[in-house]
Amino acid sequence: MDCLRDWPEPVVRVQSIADGGAKTIPERYVKPPSDRPSHAADAGSQLAIPVIDLADDERMIAADVASACEEWGFFQAVNHGVSPALMRGARESWRGFFHLPMPEKQRYANSPATYEGYGSRLGVEKGAILDWGDYYFLHLRPRRLMNHEKWPSLPPCLRETVDEYGRELIKLCERLMRVLSRGLGLDGGGCRLRSEAAGTTTGLEFA
C-alpha cells in the first residue's frame, strides 16, 4: 500500500523544495504571526540556559534539574556519558540517509497510523499550515513495537549505529527520570514507571 494515500493530500518533501532552488518559502509553511516566536524580549539581554553536569552525584543535582524543568522546561546536560564519536556517527548516518535518492527514501514513507518512518507532516487536517522540515521517527521500546521494516538498510551502518545510539539515549533518559523523581520528592523510580508505560521513540528532523 502506498503510504502517501493515507494522507489527506499529496505529501511534498521539504528537502525537495529546498533542493529545487525555491527563492521563497511556500505559503503553506508560513506560520501566522500568533504562532511565531515573540521578539518582545530585549535582544541585548543575556539569558543563561541551565546547564546540568551529570558527572555530579544524582542527589546533588536533583534540585537543580527540578528547578530547571519548572522555570525553563528544559536544560543542557553535559558529561552525560554518551560518546561523542557515537553521536557523530548517528548524525552522519542520518545525513547519509537524507541524501539518498528519493525513491530509496520513499520505501520508508510513513502514514498517520503510527508516524513511524520517513515523513514531512504531522496531523491530517487538509490545507493545514505545515512545519518546514522532513523527519524520521522510530520506535525503540517496547521492543514489540519496533518495526524493522522501517529501519533503513542504507547507509549500511545506519541500523547498527542508530540501535546503539538509541540504547545509550534510553540509559541517559532513565537516569534523568531518576534524578527528576528525586527532585520531585518521589522515590527514584516514580517517573520511570510512567515513561516505560508510554514507550520510547527517537526522532530527528532534516530542515
mmCIF file of C-alpha atoms in Angstrom:
data_model
loop_
_atom_site.group_PDB
_atom_site.id
_atom_site.type_symbol
_atom_site.label_atom_id
_atom_site.label_comp_id
_atom_site.label_asym_id
_atom_site.label_seq_id
_atom_site.Cartn_x
_atom_site.Cartn_y
_atom_site.Cartn_z
ATOM 1 C CA MET A 1 0.000 0.000 0.000
ATOM 2 C CA ASP A 2 1.230 3.494 -0.848
ATOM 3 C CA CYS A 3 1.543 5.291 2.486
ATOM 4 C CA LEU A 4 1.107 8.669 0.807
ATOM 5 C CA ARG A 5 -2.530 7.808 0.027
ATOM 6 C CA ASP A 6 -3.277 7.731 3.743
ATOM 7 C CA TRP A 7 -2.725 11.472 3.987
ATOM 8 C CA PRO A 8 -5.498 13.931 3.038
ATOM 9 C CA GLU A 9 -3.417 15.352 0.198
ATOM 10 C CA PRO A 10 -0.138 14.574 -1.600
ATOM 11 C CA VAL A 11 2.917 14.803 0.639
ATOM 12 C CA VAL A 12 5.628 17.162 -0.583
ATOM 13 C CA ARG A 13 9.133 16.686 0.794
ATOM 14 C CA VAL A 14 10.568 19.907 2.159
ATOM 15 C CA GLN A 15 14.061 18.819 1.158
ATOM 16 C CA SER A 16 12.952 18.562 -2.476
ATOM 17 C CA ILE A 17 11.540 22.107 -2.329
ATOM 18 C CA ALA A 18 14.785 23.467 -0.888
ATOM 19 C CA ASP A 19 16.977 21.496 -3.293
ATOM 20 C CA GLY A 20 14.813 22.712 -6.183
ATOM 21 C CA GLY A 21 16.090 26.235 -5.714
ATOM 22 C CA ALA A 22 12.964 27.848 -4.280
ATOM 23 C CA LYS A 23 13.549 31.550 -3.643
ATOM 24 C CA THR A 24 10.730 31.930 -1.133
ATOM 25 C CA ILE A 25 9.030 29.656 1.375
ATOM 26 C CA PRO A 26 5.645 28.451 0.063
ATOM 27 C CA GLU A 27 2.642 29.974 1.812
ATOM 28 C CA ARG A 28 1.543 26.735 3.415
ATOM 29 C CA TYR A 29 4.729 26.719 5.521
ATOM 30 C CA VAL A 30 4.372 30.319 6.740
ATOM 31 C CA LYS A 31 3.048 30.463 10.303
ATOM 32 C CA PRO A 32 0.560 33.186 11.269
ATOM 33 C CA PRO A 33 2.004 35.954 13.491
ATOM 34 C CA SER A 34 0.243 34.499 16.541
ATOM 35 C CA ASP A 35 2.253 31.267 16.195
ATOM 36 C CA ARG A 36 5.631 32.914 15.710
ATOM 37 C CA PRO A 37 8.245 33.499 18.445
ATOM 38 C CA SER A 38 7.853 36.768 20.291
ATOM 39 C CA HIS A 39 10.516 39.437 19.909
ATOM 40 C CA ALA A 40 9.328 41.326 22.966
ATOM 41 C CA ALA A 41 12.411 40.396 24.975
ATOM 42 C CA ASP A 42 15.376 42.750 24.802
ATOM 43 C CA ALA A 43 17.651 41.397 22.086
ATOM 44 C CA GLY A 44 20.652 42.544 24.070
ATOM 45 C CA SER A 45 19.729 40.675 27.231
ATOM 46 C CA GLN A 46 21.786 37.645 28.174
ATOM 47 C CA LEU A 47 19.781 34.526 29.001
ATOM 48 C CA ALA A 48 21.581 31.804 30.929
ATOM 49 C CA ILE A 49 20.134 28.430 29.942
ATOM 50 C CA PRO A 50 20.505 25.992 32.868
ATOM 51 C CA VAL A 51 23.472 23.636 32.477
ATOM 52 C CA ILE A 52 23.411 20.389 34.467
ATOM 53 C CA ASP A 53 26.654 18.454 34.949
ATOM 54 C CA LEU A 54 25.619 14.803 35.063
ATOM 55 C CA ALA A 55 29.048 13.804 36.341
ATOM 56 C CA ASP A 56 27.896 15.019 39.760
ATOM 57 C CA ASP A 57 26.054 12.793 42.220
ATOM 58 C CA GLU A 58 22.355 12.366 41.421
ATOM 59 C CA ARG A 59 21.316 13.551 44.864
ATOM 60 C CA MET A 60 23.328 16.738 44.382
ATOM 61 C CA ILE A 61 21.783 17.675 41.041
ATOM 62 C CA ALA A 62 18.181 16.600 41.724
ATOM 63 C CA ALA A 63 17.076 20.029 42.941
ATOM 64 C CA ASP A 64 18.811 21.767 40.023
ATOM 65 C CA VAL A 65 17.088 19.514 37.471
ATOM 66 C CA ALA A 66 13.676 20.043 39.073
ATOM 67 C CA SER A 67 14.220 23.806 39.163
ATOM 68 C CA ALA A 68 15.330 23.932 35.517
ATOM 69 C CA CYS A 69 12.275 21.946 34.427
ATOM 70 C CA GLU A 70 9.927 24.145 36.438
ATOM 71 C CA GLU A 71 11.382 27.501 35.407
ATOM 72 C CA TRP A 72 12.580 26.784 31.869
ATOM 73 C CA GLY A 73 11.087 23.499 30.722
ATOM 74 C CA PHE A 74 14.479 22.289 29.513
ATOM 75 C CA PHE A 75 18.211 22.344 30.281
ATOM 76 C CA GLN A 76 21.558 21.498 28.724
ATOM 77 C CA ALA A 77 23.122 18.279 30.005
ATOM 78 C CA VAL A 78 26.914 17.937 29.974
ATOM 79 C CA ASN A 79 29.077 14.933 30.849
ATOM 80 C CA HIS A 80 26.054 12.758 30.065
ATOM 81 C CA GLY A 81 28.057 9.677 29.143
ATOM 82 C CA VAL A 82 27.001 9.332 25.502
ATOM 83 C CA SER A 83 30.139 9.002 23.403
ATOM 84 C CA PRO A 84 30.869 11.995 21.128
ATOM 85 C CA ALA A 85 32.008 9.528 18.468
ATOM 86 C CA LEU A 86 28.671 7.711 18.663
ATOM 87 C CA MET A 87 26.759 10.993 18.417
ATOM 88 C CA ARG A 88 28.776 11.957 15.340
ATOM 89 C CA GLY A 89 28.197 8.521 13.843
ATOM 90 C CA ALA A 90 24.435 8.756 14.316
ATOM 91 C CA ARG A 91 24.362 12.241 12.839
ATOM 92 C CA GLU A 92 26.415 11.214 9.800
ATOM 93 C CA SER A 93 24.322 8.068 9.273
ATOM 94 C CA TRP A 94 21.103 10.051 9.149
ATOM 95 C CA ARG A 95 22.673 12.713 6.952
ATOM 96 C CA GLY A 96 23.605 9.924 4.560
ATOM 97 C CA PHE A 97 20.023 8.669 4.537
ATOM 98 C CA PHE A 98 18.517 12.062 3.762
ATOM 99 C CA HIS A 99 20.880 12.468 0.816
ATOM 100 C CA LEU A 100 19.843 9.169 -0.770
ATOM 101 C CA PRO A 101 17.777 9.274 -3.992
ATOM 102 C CA MET A 102 14.103 9.971 -3.318
ATOM 103 C CA PRO A 103 12.853 6.521 -4.490
ATOM 104 C CA GLU A 104 15.047 4.854 -1.849
ATOM 105 C CA LYS A 105 13.775 7.149 0.913
ATOM 106 C CA GLN A 106 10.182 6.691 -0.187
ATOM 107 C CA ARG A 107 10.419 2.993 0.687
ATOM 108 C CA TYR A 108 10.143 4.103 4.313
ATOM 109 C CA ALA A 109 7.379 6.701 3.911
ATOM 110 C CA ASN A 110 5.127 6.852 6.949
ATOM 111 C CA SER A 111 1.376 7.109 7.430
ATOM 112 C CA PRO A 112 -0.854 8.833 10.003
ATOM 113 C CA ALA A 113 -1.411 5.451 11.659
ATOM 114 C CA THR A 114 1.893 5.483 13.577
ATOM 115 C CA TYR A 115 4.066 8.245 12.084
ATOM 116 C CA GLU A 116 6.937 5.749 12.220
ATOM 117 C CA GLY A 117 9.260 6.178 9.270
ATOM 118 C CA TYR A 118 10.084 8.966 6.829
ATOM 119 C CA GLY A 119 7.644 11.863 6.984
ATOM 120 C CA SER A 120 7.028 15.505 6.201
ATOM 121 C CA ARG A 121 3.855 16.406 8.051
ATOM 122 C CA LEU A 122 2.071 15.870 11.358
ATOM 123 C CA GLY A 123 -1.699 15.844 11.501
ATOM 124 C CA VAL A 124 -4.250 15.077 8.834
ATOM 125 C CA GLU A 125 -6.103 18.376 8.507
ATOM 126 C CA LYS A 126 -6.402 19.234 4.840
ATOM 127 C CA GLY A 127 -4.833 22.583 3.973
ATOM 128 C CA ALA A 128 -3.099 22.870 7.363
ATOM 129 C CA ILE A 129 -0.046 25.087 7.861
ATOM 130 C CA LEU A 130 2.922 22.708 7.854
ATOM 131 C CA ASP A 131 6.323 22.709 9.541
ATOM 132 C CA TRP A 132 9.342 23.420 7.359
ATOM 133 C CA GLY A 133 11.195 20.145 7.632
ATOM 134 C CA ASP A 134 11.227 16.411 6.937
ATOM 135 C CA TYR A 135 11.620 13.927 9.780
ATOM 136 C CA TYR A 136 12.148 10.295 10.716
ATOM 137 C CA PHE A 137 10.544 8.551 13.716
ATOM 138 C CA LEU A 138 11.438 5.102 15.065
ATOM 139 C CA HIS A 139 10.123 3.060 17.994
ATOM 140 C CA LEU A 140 12.874 1.951 20.381
ATOM 141 C CA ARG A 141 10.799 0.274 23.072
ATOM 142 C CA PRO A 142 8.918 -1.685 23.986
ATOM 143 C CA ARG A 143 10.699 -3.965 21.538
ATOM 144 C CA ARG A 144 7.407 -5.442 20.326
ATOM 145 C CA LEU A 145 6.561 -2.073 18.737
ATOM 146 C CA MET A 146 9.782 -1.914 16.734
ATOM 147 C CA ASN A 147 9.033 -2.272 13.034
ATOM 148 C CA HIS A 148 12.310 -3.365 11.471
ATOM 149 C CA GLU A 149 10.901 -2.713 8.013
ATOM 150 C CA LYS A 150 11.064 0.980 8.919
ATOM 151 C CA TRP A 151 14.766 0.821 9.819
ATOM 152 C CA PRO A 152 16.633 1.950 6.673
ATOM 153 C CA SER A 153 19.086 -0.518 5.142
ATOM 154 C CA LEU A 154 21.119 2.357 3.678
ATOM 155 C CA PRO A 155 23.589 3.705 4.574
ATOM 156 C CA PRO A 156 24.887 0.240 5.617
ATOM 157 C CA CYS A 157 25.990 1.447 9.070
ATOM 158 C CA LEU A 158 22.707 3.174 9.941
ATOM 159 C CA ARG A 159 20.795 0.356 11.633
ATOM 160 C CA GLU A 160 23.626 -0.708 13.925
ATOM 161 C CA THR A 161 24.641 2.854 14.763
ATOM 162 C CA VAL A 162 21.109 4.069 15.478
ATOM 163 C CA ASP A 163 20.340 0.992 17.579
ATOM 164 C CA GLU A 164 23.435 1.577 19.730
ATOM 165 C CA TYR A 165 22.700 5.300 19.944
ATOM 166 C CA GLY A 166 19.111 4.575 20.954
ATOM 167 C CA ARG A 167 20.209 2.231 23.737
ATOM 168 C CA GLU A 168 22.571 4.881 25.093
ATOM 169 C CA LEU A 169 19.835 7.519 24.989
ATOM 170 C CA ILE A 170 17.461 5.221 26.856
ATOM 171 C CA LYS A 171 20.054 4.756 29.606
ATOM 172 C CA LEU A 172 20.505 8.520 29.787
ATOM 173 C CA CYS A 173 16.745 9.107 29.922
ATOM 174 C CA GLU A 174 16.374 6.524 32.681
ATOM 175 C CA ARG A 175 18.976 8.339 34.725
ATOM 176 C CA LEU A 176 17.294 11.694 34.136
ATOM 177 C CA MET A 177 13.961 10.210 35.206
ATOM 178 C CA ARG A 178 15.550 9.010 38.455
ATOM 179 C CA VAL A 179 17.015 12.441 39.091
ATOM 180 C CA LEU A 180 13.742 14.188 38.296
ATOM 181 C CA SER A 181 11.872 11.817 40.600
ATOM 182 C CA ARG A 182 14.211 12.716 43.439
ATOM 183 C CA GLY A 183 13.786 16.410 42.689
ATOM 184 C CA LEU A 184 10.017 15.992 42.967
ATOM 185 C CA GLY A 185 10.341 14.206 46.289
ATOM 186 C CA LEU A 186 9.427 10.805 44.846
ATOM 187 C CA ASP A 187 11.379 7.595 45.021
ATOM 188 C CA GLY A 188 13.923 7.070 42.258
ATOM 189 C CA GLY A 189 11.556 5.063 40.063
ATOM 190 C CA GLY A 190 8.419 7.193 40.168
ATOM 191 C CA CYS A 191 8.832 8.850 36.783
ATOM 192 C CA ARG A 192 10.496 5.827 35.216
ATOM 193 C CA LEU A 193 7.414 3.643 35.559
ATOM 194 C CA ARG A 194 5.290 6.166 33.705
ATOM 195 C CA SER A 195 7.870 6.653 30.934
ATOM 196 C CA GLU A 196 8.160 2.900 30.384
ATOM 197 C CA ALA A 197 4.397 2.596 30.051
ATOM 198 C CA ALA A 198 4.385 5.326 27.394
ATOM 199 C CA GLY A 199 7.183 3.711 25.384
ATOM 200 C CA THR A 200 10.238 5.326 23.793
ATOM 201 C CA THR A 201 10.706 6.727 20.307
ATOM 202 C CA THR A 202 13.545 8.544 18.611
ATOM 203 C CA GLY A 203 13.007 11.286 16.107
ATOM 204 C CA LEU A 204 15.129 13.615 14.052
ATOM 205 C CA GLU A 205 14.370 16.432 11.686
ATOM 206 C CA PHE A 206 16.063 17.432 8.456
ATOM 207 C CA ALA A 207 15.397 21.123 7.948
#
